[in-house]
CSV table of C-alpha atoms in Angstrom, one decimal:
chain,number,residue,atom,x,y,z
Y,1,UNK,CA,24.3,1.1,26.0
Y,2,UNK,CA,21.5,3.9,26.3
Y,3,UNK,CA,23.1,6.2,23.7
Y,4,UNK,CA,23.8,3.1,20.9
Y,5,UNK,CA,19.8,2.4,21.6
Y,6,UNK,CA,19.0,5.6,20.8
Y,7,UNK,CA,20.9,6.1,17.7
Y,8,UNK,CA,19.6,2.8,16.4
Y,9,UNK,CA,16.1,3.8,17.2
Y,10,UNK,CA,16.9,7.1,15.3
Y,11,UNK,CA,18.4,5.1,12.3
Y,12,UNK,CA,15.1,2.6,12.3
Y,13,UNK,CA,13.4,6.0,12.3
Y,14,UNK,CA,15.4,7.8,9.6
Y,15,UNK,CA,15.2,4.9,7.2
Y,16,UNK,CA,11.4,4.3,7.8
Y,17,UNK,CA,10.7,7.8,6.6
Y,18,UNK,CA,13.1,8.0,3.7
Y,19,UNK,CA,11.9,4.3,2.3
Y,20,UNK,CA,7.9,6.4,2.7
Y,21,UNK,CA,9.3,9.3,0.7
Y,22,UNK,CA,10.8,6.9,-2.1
Y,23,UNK,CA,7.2,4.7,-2.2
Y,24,UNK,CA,5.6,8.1,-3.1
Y,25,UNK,CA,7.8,9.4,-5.8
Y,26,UNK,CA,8.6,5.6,-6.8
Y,27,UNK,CA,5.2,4.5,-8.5
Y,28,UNK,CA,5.1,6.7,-11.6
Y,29,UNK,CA,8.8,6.0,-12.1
Y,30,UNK,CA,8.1,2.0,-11.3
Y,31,UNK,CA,5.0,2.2,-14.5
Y,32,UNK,CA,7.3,4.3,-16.8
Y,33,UNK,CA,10.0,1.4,-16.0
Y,34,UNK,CA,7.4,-1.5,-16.3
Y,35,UNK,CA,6.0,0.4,-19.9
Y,36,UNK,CA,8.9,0.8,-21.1
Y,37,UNK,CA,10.1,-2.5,-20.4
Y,38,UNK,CA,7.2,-4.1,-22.2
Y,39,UNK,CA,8.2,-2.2,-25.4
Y,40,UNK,CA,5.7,1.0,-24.6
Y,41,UNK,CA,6.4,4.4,-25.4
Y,42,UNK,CA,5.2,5.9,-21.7
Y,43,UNK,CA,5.5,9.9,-21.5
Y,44,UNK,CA,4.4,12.8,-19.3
Y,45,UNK,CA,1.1,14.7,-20.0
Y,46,UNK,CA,1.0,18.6,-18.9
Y,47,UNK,CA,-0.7,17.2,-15.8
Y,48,UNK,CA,2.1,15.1,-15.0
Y,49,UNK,CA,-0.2,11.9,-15.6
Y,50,UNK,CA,1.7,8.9,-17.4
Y,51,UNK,CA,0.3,8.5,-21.1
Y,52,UNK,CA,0.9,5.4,-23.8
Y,53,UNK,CA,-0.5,4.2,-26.3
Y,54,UNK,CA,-2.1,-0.1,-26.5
Y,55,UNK,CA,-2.9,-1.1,-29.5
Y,56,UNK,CA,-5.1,1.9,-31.1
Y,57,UNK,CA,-5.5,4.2,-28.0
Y,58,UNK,CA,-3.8,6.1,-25.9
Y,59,UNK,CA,-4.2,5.4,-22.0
Y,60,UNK,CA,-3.5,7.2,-19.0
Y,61,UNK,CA,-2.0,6.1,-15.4
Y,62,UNK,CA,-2.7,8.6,-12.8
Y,63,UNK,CA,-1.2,7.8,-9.3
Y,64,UNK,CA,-2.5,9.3,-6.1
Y,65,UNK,CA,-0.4,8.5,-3.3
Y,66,UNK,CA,-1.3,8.0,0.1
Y,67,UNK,CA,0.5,7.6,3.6
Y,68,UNK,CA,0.9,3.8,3.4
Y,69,UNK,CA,0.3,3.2,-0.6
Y,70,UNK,CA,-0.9,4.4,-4.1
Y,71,UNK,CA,-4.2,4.7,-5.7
Y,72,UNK,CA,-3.3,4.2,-9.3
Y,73,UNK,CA,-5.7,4.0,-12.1
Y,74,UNK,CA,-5.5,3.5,-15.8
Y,75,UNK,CA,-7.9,5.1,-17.9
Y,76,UNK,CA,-9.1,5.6,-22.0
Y,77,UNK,CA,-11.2,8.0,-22.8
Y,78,UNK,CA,-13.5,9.1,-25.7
Y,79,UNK,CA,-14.5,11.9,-26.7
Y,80,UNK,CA,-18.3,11.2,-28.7
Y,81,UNK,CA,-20.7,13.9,-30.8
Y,82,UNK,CA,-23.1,10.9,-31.5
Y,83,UNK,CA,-24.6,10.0,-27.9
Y,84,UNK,CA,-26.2,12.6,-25.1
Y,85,UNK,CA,-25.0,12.7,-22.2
Y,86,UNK,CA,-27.8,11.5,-20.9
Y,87,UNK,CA,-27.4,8.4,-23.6
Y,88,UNK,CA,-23.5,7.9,-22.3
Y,89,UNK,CA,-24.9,7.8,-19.1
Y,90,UNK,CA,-27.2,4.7,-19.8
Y,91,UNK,CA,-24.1,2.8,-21.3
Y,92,UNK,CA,-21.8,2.8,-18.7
Y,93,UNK,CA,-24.4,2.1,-16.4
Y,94,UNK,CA,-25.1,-1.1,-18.5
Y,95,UNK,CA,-21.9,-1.8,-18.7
Y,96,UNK,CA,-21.1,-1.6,-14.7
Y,97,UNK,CA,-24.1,-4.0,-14.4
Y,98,UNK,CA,-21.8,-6.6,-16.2
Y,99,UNK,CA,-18.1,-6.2,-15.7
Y,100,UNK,CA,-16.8,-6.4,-12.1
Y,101,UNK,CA,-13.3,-5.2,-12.5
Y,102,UNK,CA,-13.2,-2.0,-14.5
Y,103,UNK,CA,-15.7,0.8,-14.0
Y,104,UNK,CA,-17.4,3.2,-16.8
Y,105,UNK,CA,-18.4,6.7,-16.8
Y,106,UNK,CA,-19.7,9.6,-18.5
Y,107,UNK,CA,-19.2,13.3,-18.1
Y,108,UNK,CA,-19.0,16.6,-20.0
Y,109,UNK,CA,-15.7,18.1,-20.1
Y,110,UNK,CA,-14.8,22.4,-19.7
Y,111,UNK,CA,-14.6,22.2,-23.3
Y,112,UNK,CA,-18.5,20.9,-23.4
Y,113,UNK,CA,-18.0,17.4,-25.3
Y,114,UNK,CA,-19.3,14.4,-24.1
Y,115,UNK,CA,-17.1,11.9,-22.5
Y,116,UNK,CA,-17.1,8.4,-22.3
Y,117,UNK,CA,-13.9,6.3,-20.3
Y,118,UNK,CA,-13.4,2.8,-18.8
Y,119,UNK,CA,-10.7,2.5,-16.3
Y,120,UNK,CA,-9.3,-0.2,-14.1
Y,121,UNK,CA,-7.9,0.7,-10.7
Y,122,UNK,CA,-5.2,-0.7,-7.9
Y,123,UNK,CA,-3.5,-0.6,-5.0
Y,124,UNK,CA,0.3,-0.6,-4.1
Y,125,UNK,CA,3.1,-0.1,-2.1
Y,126,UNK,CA,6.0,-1.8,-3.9
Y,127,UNK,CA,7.4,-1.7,-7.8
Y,128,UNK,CA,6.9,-5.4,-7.9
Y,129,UNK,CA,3.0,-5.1,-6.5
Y,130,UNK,CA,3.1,-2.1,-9.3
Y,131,UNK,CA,4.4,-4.6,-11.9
Y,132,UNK,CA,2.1,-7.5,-11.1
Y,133,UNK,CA,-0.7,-5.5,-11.3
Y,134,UNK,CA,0.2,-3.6,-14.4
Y,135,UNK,CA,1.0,-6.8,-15.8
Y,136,UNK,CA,-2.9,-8.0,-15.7
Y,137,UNK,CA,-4.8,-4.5,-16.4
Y,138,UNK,CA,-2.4,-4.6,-19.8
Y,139,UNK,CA,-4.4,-7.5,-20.4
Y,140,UNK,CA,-8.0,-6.7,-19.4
Y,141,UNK,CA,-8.8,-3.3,-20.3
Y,142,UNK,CA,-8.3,-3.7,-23.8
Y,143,UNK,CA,-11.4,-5.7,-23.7
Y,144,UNK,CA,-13.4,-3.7,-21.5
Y,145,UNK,CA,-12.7,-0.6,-24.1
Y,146,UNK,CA,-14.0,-2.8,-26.9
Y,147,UNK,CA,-16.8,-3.4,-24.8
Y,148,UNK,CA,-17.6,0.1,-24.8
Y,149,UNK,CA,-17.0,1.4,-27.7
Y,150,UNK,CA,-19.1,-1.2,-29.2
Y,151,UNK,CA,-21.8,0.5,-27.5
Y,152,UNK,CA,-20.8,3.9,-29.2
């Protein structure tokens, strides 16, 4: 009876770290499956990050992953010559002040233009987490990147 114990305790063991592994390398391929599946065009950037395109502009998911889950966030970014930095600065800090759920920010890049991007940001550990949450950001940022460039 010792020895069956054992190997069952091994198997538990086995398949906990293989089902980890998969959750890791899973997300991207569980957003390139949801996109694609909701009639997007998702590709690969050269930094590996997922890119498509929602209505006029082209988004970003970047997935970190984690022991236990995975940070993803989903981002548009603009590039303006109009507004300072310092000017960028002031809107998304304005714009923080008043939307809860995706976050502004401003920065200059290597190549020295100023940046502007909105993002939204989640949790998950499963494809259908992945999908439900996909499912509402696809709804929501497109208003929050109005919002902003609005302001631009």
């Amino acid at each position: 009876i010792l020895p069956t114990m054992k190997k069952i305790a091994l198997v538990l063991l086995m398949s906990f770290f293989a089902c980890y592994a998969l959750q890791a390398q899973g997300t991207k391929s569980d957003i390139m499956s949801y996109l694609r599946n909701e009639g997007y065009s998702p590709s690969y950037d050269s930094d590996g990050d997922i890119t498509f395109k929602l209505g006029k502009y082209v988004y970003y998911a970047l997935v970190r992953d984690n022991e236990d889950y995975s940070l993803v966030e989903i981002r548009a970014q603009f590039r303006t010559e109009d507004k300072s930095l310092s000017e960028l600065y002031q809107i998304a800090n304005d714009l923080n002040l008043n939307k809860y759920l995706c976050k502004c920010s401003a920065y200059r890049n290597d190549d020295g233009d100023n940046i502007c991007s909105i993002s939204m940001e989640f949790i998950t550990s499963s494809a259908s987490m992945t999908n439900y949450q996909m499912g509402y950001i696809l709804q929501l940022i497109p208003e929050c990147v109005d919002d902003l460039l609005n302001e631009l």
